[in-house]
Coordinates of N, CA and C and ligand atoms in Angstrom, one line a residue:
X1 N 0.8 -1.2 0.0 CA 0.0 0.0 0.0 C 0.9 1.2 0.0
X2 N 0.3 2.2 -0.4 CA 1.2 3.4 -1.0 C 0.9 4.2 0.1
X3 N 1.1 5.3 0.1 CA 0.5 6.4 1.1 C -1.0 6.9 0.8
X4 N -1.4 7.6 1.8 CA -2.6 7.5 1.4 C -3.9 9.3 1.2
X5 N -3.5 9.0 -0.5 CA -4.2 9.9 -1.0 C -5.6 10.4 -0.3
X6 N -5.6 12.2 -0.6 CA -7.1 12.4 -0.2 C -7.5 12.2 -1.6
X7 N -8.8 12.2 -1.0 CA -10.3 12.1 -2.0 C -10.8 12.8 -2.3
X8 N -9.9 14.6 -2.4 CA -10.3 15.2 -3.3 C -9.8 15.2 -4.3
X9 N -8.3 14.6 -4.4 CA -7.4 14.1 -5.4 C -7.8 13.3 -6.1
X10 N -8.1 12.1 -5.3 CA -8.9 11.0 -6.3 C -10.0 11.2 -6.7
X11 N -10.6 12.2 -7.0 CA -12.3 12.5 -7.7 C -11.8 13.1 -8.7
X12 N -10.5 13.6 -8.7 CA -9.8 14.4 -9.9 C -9.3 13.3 -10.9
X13 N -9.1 12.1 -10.5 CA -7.8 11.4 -11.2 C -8.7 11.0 -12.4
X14 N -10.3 10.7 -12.3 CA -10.8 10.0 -13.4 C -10.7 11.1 -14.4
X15 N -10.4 12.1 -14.0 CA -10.4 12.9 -15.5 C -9.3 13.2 -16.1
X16 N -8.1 13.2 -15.0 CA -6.8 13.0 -16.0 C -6.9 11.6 -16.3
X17 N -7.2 11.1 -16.1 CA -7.2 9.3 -16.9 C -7.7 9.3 -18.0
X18 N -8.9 10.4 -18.3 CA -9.9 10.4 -19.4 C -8.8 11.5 -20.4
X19 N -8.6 12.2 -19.9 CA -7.6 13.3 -20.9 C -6.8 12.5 -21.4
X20 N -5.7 11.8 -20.6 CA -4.7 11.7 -21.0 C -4.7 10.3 -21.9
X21 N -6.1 9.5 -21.9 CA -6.8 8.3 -22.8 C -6.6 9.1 -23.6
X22 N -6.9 10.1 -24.2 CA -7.3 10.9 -25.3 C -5.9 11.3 -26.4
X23 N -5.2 12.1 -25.2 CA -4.5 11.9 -26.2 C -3.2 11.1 -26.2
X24 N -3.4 9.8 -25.8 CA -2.2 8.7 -26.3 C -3.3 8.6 -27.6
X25 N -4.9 8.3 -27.6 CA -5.6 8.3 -29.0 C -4.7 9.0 -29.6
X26 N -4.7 10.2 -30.1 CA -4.1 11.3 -30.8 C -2.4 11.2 -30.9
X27 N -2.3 10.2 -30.3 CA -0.6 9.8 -30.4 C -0.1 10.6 -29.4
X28 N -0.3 11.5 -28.7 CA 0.8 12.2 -28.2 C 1.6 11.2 -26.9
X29 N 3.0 11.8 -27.1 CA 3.7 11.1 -26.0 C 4.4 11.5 -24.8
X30 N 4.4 13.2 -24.8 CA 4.5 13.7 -24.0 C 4.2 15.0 -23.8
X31 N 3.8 15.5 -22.0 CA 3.1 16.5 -22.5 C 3.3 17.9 -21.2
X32 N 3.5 18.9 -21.5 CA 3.8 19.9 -20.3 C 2.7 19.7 -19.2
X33 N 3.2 20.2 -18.0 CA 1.7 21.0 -17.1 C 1.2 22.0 -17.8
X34 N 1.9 22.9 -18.3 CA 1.4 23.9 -19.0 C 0.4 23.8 -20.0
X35 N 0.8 22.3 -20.8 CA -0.1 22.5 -21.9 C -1.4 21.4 -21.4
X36 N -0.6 20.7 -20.3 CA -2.4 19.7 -20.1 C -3.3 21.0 -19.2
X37 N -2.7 21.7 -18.8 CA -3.1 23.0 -18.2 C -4.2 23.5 -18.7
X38 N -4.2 23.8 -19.9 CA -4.9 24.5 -20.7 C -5.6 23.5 -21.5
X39 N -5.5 22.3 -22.1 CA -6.3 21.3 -22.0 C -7.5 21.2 -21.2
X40 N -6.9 21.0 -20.1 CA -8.1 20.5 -18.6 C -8.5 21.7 -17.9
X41 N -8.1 22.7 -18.5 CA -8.8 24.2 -17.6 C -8.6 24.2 -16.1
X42 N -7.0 23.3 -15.7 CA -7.1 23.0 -14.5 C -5.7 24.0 -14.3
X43 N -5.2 24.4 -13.1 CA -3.8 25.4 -13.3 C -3.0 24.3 -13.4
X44 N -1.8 24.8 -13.9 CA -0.5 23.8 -14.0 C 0.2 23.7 -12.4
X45 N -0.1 24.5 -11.8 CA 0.3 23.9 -10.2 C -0.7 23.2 -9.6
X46 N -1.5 23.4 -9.7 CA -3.1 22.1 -9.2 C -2.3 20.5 -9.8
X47 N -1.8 20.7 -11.0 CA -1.5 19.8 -12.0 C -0.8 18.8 -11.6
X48 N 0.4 20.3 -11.2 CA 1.6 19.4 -10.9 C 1.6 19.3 -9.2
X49 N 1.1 19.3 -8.3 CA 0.3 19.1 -6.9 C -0.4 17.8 -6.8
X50 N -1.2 17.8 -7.6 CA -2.1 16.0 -7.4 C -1.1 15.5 -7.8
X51 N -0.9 14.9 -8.9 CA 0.6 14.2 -9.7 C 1.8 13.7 -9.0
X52 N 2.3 15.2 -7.7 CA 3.2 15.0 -7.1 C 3.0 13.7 -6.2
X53 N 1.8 13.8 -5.6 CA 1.2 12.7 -4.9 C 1.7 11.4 -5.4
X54 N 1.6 10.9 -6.4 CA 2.0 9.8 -7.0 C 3.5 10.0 -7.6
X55 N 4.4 10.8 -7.3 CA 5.5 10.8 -7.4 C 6.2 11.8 -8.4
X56 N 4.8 12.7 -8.8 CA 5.5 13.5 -9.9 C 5.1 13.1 -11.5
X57 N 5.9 12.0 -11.7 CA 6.1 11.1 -13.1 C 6.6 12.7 -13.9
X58 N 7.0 13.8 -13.4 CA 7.3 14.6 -14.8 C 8.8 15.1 -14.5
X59 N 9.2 15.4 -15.6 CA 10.9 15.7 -15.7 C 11.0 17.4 -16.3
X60 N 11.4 18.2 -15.2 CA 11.9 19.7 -16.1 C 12.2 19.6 -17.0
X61 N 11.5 20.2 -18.3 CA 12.1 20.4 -19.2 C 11.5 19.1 -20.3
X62 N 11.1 18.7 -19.8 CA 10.9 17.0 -20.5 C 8.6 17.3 -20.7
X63 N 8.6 17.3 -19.2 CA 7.1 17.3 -19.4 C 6.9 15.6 -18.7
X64 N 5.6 15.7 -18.8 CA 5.2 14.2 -18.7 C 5.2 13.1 -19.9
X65 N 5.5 12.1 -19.5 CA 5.5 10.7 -20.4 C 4.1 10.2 -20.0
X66 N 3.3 10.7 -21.6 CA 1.7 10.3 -21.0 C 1.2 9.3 -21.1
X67 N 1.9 8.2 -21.8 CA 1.5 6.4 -21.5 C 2.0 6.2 -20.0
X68 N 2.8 6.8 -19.3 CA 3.2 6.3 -18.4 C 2.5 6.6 -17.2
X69 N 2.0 8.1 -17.3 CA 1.5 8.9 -16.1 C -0.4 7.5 -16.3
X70 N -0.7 7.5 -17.5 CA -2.0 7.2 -17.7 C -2.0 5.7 -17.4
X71 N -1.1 4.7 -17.2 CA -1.0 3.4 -16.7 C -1.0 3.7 -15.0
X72 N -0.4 4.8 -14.6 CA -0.1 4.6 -13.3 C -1.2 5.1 -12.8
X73 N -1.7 6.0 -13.7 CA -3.4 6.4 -12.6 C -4.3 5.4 -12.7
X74 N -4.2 4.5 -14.0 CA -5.1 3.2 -13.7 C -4.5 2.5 -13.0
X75 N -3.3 2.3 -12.3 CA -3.1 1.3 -11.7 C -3.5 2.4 -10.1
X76 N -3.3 3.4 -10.0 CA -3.9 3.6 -8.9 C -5.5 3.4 -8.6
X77 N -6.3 4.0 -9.5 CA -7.2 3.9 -9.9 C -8.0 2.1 -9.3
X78 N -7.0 1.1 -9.8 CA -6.9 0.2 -10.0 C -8.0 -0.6 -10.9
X79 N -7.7 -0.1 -11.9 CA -8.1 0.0 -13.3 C -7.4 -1.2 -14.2
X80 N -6.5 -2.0 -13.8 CA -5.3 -3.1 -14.1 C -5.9 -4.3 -13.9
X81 N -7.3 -4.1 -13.1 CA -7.8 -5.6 -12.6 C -9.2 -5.4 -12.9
X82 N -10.3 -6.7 -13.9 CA -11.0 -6.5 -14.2 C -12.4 -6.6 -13.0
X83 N -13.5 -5.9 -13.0 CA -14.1 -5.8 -12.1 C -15.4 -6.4 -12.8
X84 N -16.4 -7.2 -12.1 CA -17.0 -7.5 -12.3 C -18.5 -7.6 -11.6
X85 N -19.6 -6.7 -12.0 CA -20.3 -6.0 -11.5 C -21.8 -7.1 -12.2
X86 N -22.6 -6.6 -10.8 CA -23.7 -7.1 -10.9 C -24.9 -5.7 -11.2
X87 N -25.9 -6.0 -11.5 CA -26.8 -5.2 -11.0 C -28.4 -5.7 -10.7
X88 N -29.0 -4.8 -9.6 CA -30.0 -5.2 -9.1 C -31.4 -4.1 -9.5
X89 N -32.4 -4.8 -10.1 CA -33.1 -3.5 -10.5 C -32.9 -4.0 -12.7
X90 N -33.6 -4.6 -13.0 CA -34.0 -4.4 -14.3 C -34.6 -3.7 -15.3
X91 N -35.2 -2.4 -14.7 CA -35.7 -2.0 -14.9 C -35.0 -0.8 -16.2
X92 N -35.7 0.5 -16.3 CA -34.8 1.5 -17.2 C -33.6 1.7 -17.0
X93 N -33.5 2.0 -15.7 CA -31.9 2.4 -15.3 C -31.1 0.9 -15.7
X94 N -31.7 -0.1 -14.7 CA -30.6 -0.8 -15.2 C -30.1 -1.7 -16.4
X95 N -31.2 -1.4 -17.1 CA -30.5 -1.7 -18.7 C -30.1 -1.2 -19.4
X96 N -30.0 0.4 -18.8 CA -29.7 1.7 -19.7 C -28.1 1.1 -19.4
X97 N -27.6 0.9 -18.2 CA -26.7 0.4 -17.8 C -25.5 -0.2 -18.5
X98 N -26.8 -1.7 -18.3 CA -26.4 -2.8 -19.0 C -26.2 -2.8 -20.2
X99 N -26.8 -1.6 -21.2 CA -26.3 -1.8 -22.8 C -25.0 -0.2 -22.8
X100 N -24.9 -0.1 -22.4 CA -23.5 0.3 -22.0 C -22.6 0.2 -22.5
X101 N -21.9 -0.2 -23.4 CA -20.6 -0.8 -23.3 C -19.1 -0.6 -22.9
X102 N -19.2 0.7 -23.0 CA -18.2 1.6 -22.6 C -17.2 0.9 -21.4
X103 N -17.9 0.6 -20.2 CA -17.7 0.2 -19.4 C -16.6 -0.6 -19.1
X104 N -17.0 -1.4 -20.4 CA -15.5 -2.2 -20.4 C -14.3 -2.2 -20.9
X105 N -14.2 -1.6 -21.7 CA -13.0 -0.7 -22.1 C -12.6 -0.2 -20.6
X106 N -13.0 -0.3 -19.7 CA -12.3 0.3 -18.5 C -12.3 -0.8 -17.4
X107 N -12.5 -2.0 -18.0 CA -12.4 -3.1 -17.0 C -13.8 -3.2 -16.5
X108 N -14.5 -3.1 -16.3 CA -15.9 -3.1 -15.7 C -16.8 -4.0 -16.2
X109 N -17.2 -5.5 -16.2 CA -17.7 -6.1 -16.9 C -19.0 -6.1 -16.1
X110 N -20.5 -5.9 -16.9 CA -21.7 -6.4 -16.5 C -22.2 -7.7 -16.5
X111 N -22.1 -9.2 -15.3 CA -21.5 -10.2 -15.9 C -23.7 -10.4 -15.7
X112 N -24.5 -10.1 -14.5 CA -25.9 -9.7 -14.6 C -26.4 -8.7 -14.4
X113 N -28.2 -9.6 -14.3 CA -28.8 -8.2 -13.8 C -30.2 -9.1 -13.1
X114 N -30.2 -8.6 -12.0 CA -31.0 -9.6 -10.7 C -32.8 -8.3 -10.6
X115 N -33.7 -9.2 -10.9 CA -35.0 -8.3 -10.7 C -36.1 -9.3 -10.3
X116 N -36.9 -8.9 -9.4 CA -38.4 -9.8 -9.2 C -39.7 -10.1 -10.1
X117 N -39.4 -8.9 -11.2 CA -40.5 -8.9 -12.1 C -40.3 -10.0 -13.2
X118 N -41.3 -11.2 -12.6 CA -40.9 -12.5 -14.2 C -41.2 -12.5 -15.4
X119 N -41.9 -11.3 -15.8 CA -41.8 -10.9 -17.0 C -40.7 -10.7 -17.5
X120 N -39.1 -10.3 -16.6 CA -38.1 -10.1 -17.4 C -37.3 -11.4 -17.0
X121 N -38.0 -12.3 -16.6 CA -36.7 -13.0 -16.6 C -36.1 -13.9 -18.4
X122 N -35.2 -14.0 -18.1 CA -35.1 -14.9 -19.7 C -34.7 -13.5 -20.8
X123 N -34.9 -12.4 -20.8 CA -34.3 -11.1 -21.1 C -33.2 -11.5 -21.0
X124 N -32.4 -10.3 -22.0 CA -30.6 -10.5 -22.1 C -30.6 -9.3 -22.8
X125 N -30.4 -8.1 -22.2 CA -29.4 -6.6 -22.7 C -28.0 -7.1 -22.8
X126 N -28.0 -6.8 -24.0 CA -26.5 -7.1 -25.1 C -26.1 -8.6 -24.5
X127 N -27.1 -9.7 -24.3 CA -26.1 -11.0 -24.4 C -26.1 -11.2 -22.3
X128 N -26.4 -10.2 -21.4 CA -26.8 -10.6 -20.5 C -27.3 -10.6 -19.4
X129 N -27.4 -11.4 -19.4 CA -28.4 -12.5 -18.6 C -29.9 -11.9 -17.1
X130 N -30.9 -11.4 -17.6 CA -31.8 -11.2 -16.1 C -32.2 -12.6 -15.5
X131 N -31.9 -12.4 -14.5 CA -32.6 -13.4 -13.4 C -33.1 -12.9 -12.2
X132 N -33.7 -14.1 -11.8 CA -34.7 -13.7 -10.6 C -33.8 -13.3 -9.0
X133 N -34.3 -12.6 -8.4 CA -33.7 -12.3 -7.2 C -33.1 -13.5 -6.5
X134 N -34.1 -14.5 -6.3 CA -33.8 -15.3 -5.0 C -32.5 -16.0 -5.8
X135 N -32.4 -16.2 -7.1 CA -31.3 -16.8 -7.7 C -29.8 -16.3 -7.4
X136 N -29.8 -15.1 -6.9 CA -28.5 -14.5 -6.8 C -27.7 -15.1 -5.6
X137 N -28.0 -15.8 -4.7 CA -27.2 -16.5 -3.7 C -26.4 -17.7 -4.6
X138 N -27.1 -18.7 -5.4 CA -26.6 -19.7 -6.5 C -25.9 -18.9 -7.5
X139 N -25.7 -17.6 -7.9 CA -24.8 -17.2 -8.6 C -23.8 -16.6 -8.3
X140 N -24.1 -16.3 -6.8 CA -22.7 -15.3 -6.0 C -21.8 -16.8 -5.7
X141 N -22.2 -18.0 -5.6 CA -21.5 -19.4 -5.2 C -20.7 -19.4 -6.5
X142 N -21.4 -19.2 -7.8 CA -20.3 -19.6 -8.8 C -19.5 -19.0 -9.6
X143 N -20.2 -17.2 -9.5 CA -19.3 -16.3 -9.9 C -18.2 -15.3 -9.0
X144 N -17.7 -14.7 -9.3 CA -16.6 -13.7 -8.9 C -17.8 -12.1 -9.1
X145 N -18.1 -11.4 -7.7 CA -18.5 -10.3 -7.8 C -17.9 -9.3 -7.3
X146 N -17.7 -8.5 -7.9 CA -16.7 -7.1 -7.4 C -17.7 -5.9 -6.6
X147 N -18.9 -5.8 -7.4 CA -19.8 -4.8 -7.3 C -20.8 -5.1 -7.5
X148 N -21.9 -4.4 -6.9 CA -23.0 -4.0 -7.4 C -23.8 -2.9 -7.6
X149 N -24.3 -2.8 -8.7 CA -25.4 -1.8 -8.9 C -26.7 -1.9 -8.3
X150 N -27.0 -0.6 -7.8 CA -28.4 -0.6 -6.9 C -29.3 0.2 -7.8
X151 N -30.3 -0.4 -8.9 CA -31.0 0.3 -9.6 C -33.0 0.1 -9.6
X152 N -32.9 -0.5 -7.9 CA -34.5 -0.8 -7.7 C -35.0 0.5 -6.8
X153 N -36.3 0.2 -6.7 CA -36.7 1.5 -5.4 C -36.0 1.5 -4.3
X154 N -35.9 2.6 -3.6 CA -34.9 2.9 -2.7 C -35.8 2.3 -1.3
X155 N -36.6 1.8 -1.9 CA -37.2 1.1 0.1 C -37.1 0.0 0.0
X156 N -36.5 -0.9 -1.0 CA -35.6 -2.1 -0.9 C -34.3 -2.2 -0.5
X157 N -33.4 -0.6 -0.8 CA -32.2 -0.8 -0.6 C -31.5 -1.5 0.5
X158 N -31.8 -1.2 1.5 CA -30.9 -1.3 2.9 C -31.1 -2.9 2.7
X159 N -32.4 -3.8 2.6 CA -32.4 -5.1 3.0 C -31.3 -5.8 2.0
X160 N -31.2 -5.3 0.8 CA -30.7 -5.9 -0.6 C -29.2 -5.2 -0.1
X161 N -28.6 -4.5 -0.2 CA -27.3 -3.8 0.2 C -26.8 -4.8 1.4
X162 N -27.0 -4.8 2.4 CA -27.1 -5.8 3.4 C -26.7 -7.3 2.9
X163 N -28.1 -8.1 2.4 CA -28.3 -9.6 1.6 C -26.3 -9.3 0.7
X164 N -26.1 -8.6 0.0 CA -25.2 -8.3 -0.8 C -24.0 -8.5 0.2
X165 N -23.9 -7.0 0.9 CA -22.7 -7.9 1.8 C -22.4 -9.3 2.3
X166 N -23.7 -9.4 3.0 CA -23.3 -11.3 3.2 C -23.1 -12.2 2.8
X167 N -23.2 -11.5 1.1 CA -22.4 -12.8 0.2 C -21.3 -12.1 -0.3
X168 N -20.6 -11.2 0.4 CA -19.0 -11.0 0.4 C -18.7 -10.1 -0.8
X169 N -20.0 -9.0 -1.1 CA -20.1 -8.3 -2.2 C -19.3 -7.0 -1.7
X170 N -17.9 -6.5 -1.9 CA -17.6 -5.4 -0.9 C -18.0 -4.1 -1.5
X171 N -18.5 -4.0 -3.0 CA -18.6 -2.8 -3.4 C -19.9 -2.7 -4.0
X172 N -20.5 -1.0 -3.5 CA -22.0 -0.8 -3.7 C -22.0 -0.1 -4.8
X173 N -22.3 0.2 -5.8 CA -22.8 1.6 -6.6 C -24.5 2.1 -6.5
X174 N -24.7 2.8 -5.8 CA -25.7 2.9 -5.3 C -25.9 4.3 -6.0
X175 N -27.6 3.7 -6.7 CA -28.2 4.5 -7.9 C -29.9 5.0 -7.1
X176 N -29.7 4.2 -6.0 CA -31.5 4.6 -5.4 C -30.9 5.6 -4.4
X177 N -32.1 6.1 -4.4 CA -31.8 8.0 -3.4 C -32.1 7.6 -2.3
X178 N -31.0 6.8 -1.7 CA -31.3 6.8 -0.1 C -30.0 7.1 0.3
X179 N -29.4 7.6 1.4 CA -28.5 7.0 2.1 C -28.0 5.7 2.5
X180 N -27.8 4.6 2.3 CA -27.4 3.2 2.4 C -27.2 2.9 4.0
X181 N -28.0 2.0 4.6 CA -27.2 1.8 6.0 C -26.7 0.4 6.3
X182 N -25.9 0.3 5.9 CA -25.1 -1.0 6.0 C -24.4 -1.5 7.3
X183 N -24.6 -2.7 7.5 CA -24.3 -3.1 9.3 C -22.8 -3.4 8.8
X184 N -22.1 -3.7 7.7 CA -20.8 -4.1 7.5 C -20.1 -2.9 7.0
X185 N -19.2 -2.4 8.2 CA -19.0 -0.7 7.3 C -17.6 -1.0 6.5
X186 N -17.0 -2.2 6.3 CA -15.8 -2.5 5.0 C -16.3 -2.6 3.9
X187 N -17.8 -2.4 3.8 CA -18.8 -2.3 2.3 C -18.3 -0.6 1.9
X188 N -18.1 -0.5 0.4 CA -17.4 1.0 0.1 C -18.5 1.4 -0.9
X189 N -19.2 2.3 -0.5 CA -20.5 2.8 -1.6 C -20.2 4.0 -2.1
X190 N -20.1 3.9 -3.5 CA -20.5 5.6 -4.5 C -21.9 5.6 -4.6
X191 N -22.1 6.7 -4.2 CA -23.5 7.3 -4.8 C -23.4 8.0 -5.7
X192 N -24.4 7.3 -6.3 CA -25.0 8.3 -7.7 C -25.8 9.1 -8.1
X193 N -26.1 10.0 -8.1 CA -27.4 10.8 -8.0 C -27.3 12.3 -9.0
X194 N -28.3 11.8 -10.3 CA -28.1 12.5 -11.4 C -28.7 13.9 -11.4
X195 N -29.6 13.6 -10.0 CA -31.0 14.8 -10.1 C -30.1 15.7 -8.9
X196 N -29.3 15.3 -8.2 CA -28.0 15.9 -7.4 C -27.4 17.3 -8.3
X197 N -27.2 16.4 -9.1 CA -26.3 17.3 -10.2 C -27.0 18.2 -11.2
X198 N -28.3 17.7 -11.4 CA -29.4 18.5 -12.1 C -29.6 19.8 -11.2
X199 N -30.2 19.6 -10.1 CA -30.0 20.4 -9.1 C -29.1 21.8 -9.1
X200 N -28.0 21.1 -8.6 CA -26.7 22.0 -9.4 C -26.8 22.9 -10.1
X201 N -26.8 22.3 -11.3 CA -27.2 23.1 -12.7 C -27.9 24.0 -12.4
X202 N -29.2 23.9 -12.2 CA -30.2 24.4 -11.5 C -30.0 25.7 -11.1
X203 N -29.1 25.9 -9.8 CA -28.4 26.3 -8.9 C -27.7 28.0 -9.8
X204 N -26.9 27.0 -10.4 CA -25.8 27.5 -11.4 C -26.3 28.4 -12.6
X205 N -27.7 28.1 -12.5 CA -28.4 28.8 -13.9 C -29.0 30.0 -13.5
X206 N -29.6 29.8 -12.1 CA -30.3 31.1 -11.2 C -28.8 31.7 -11.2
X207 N -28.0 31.6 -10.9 CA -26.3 32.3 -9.9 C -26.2 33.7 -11.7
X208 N -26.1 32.5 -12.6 CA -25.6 33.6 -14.3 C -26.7 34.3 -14.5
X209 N -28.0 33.9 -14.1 CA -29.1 34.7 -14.6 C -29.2 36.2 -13.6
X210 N -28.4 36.2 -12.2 CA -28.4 37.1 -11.3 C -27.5 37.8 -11.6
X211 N -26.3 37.5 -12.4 CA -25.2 38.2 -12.6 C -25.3 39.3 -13.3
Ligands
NAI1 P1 -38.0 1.1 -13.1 O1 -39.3 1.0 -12.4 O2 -37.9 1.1 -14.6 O3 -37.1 -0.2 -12.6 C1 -37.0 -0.7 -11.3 C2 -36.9 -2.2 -11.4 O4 -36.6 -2.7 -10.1 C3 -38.1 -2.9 -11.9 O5 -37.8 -3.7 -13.0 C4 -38.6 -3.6 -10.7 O6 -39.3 -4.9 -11.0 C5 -37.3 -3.9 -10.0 N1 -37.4 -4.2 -8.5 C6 -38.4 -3.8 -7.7 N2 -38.1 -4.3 -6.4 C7 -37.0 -5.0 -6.6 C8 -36.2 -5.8 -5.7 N3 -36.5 -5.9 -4.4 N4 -35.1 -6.4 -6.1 C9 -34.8 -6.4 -7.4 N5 -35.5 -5.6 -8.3 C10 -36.5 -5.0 -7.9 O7 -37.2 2.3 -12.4 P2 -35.9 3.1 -13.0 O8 -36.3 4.3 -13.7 O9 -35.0 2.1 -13.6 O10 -35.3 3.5 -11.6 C11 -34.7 2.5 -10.7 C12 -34.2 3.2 -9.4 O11 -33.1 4.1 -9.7 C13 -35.2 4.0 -8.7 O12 -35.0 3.8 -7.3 C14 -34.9 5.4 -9.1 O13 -35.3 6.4 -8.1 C15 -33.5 5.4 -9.2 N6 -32.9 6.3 -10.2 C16 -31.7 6.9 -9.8 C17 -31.1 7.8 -10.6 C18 -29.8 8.4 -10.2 O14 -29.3 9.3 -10.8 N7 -29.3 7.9 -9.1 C19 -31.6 8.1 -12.0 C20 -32.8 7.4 -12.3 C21 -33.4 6.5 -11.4

């Protein structure tokens, strides 16, 4: 284990991960603070501040080596090892999810998708697989689960979040608008919450219309 980064750092890293994907696309192979600076609209001391964290990776005069900086934030990231995510909730969200694919390009495989309604069972978004709830104990025995997605009503959550940890599920992505209360607190939940952000916006649109 390395030292241990804050987490305002790490909420940054997925976007130099995403920049700097971009341009190894574009071939480039190395690249200033200055000029990812202006890229990312981030300062070049902000830049070179997070980065140091992880050791720098840049050389005066040289810049950054951006295959190298962009393997090591996946490997911080830990982006290096494939994850393999469930989801709960078949519904819109969760097949909006499930046909996805992007996902995996970043390691993230959707291997199901667990729902009560037997209308959907026998369903398969892009190839896979809905099944029924109570089935997910006989699938947690024969698969490898890294995560799950929480894409049912949020007054299921806590019992199903719970059920999940006790089959050794350590990671939540939790998509229902609750607070999660989990009796196992080594369970690590992101929330997601789009109307959070809508909100925001919101926020942000009154603030320029006052200006
Ligand atoms: P939906 O009604 O299309 O899908 C919900 C699915 O959950 C249904 O297929 C239903 O049969 C299933 N379900 C119900 N109880 C279940 C249980 N105990 N176990 C497994 N599956 C169960 O709803 P939608 O639009 O897909 O939304 C799903 C959830 O995600 C809701 O809680 C909604 O509030 C939330 N949501 C969150 C967003 C976010 O940004 N965090 C955005 C959109 C929705």
């Amino acid at each position: 284990m390395g030292k241990e980064i804050s987490q305002a750092v790490i909420r940054r890293m997925p976007r130099y991960y995403r920049y700097l994907g971009d341009l190894l696309d574009e071939g480039v192979e190395r690249i200033s603070s200055n000029e990812l600076s202006e890229k990312m609209k981030v300062t070049a001391s902000q830049i070179r501040q997070d980065l140091n964290n992880f050791g720098g990776f840049g050389q005066q005069g040289y810049g950054y080596n951006v295959q190298y900086l962009y393997d090591e934030i996946g490997r911080i990231l830990g982006l290096e090892q494939q994850h393999n995510i469930i989801i709960i909730g078949a519904g819109n969200l969760g097949q909006a999810l499930a046909n996805y694919s992007k996902f995996e390009k970043l390691g993230f495989i959707i291997i199901g998708l667990f729902d009560i309604n037997p209308k959907l069972k026998g369903q398969a978004p892009r190839g896979i697989p809905v099944m029924m709830l109570e089935e997910l104990e006989d699938f947690a025995s024969s698969h490898k689960i890294d995560i799950a997605a929480l894409t049912m009503p949020k007054y299921t959550a806590d019992s199903i979040a719970n059920r999940l940890a006790g089959l050794g599920i350590r990671a939540i992505w939790n998509f229902a608008h609750v607070d999660l209360d989990l009796m196992d607190k080594n369970v690590v939940v992101e929330n997601v919450h789009l109307s959070d952000s809508l909100m925001q916006l919101s926020y942000n649109m009154l603030q320029s219309r006052n200006e």
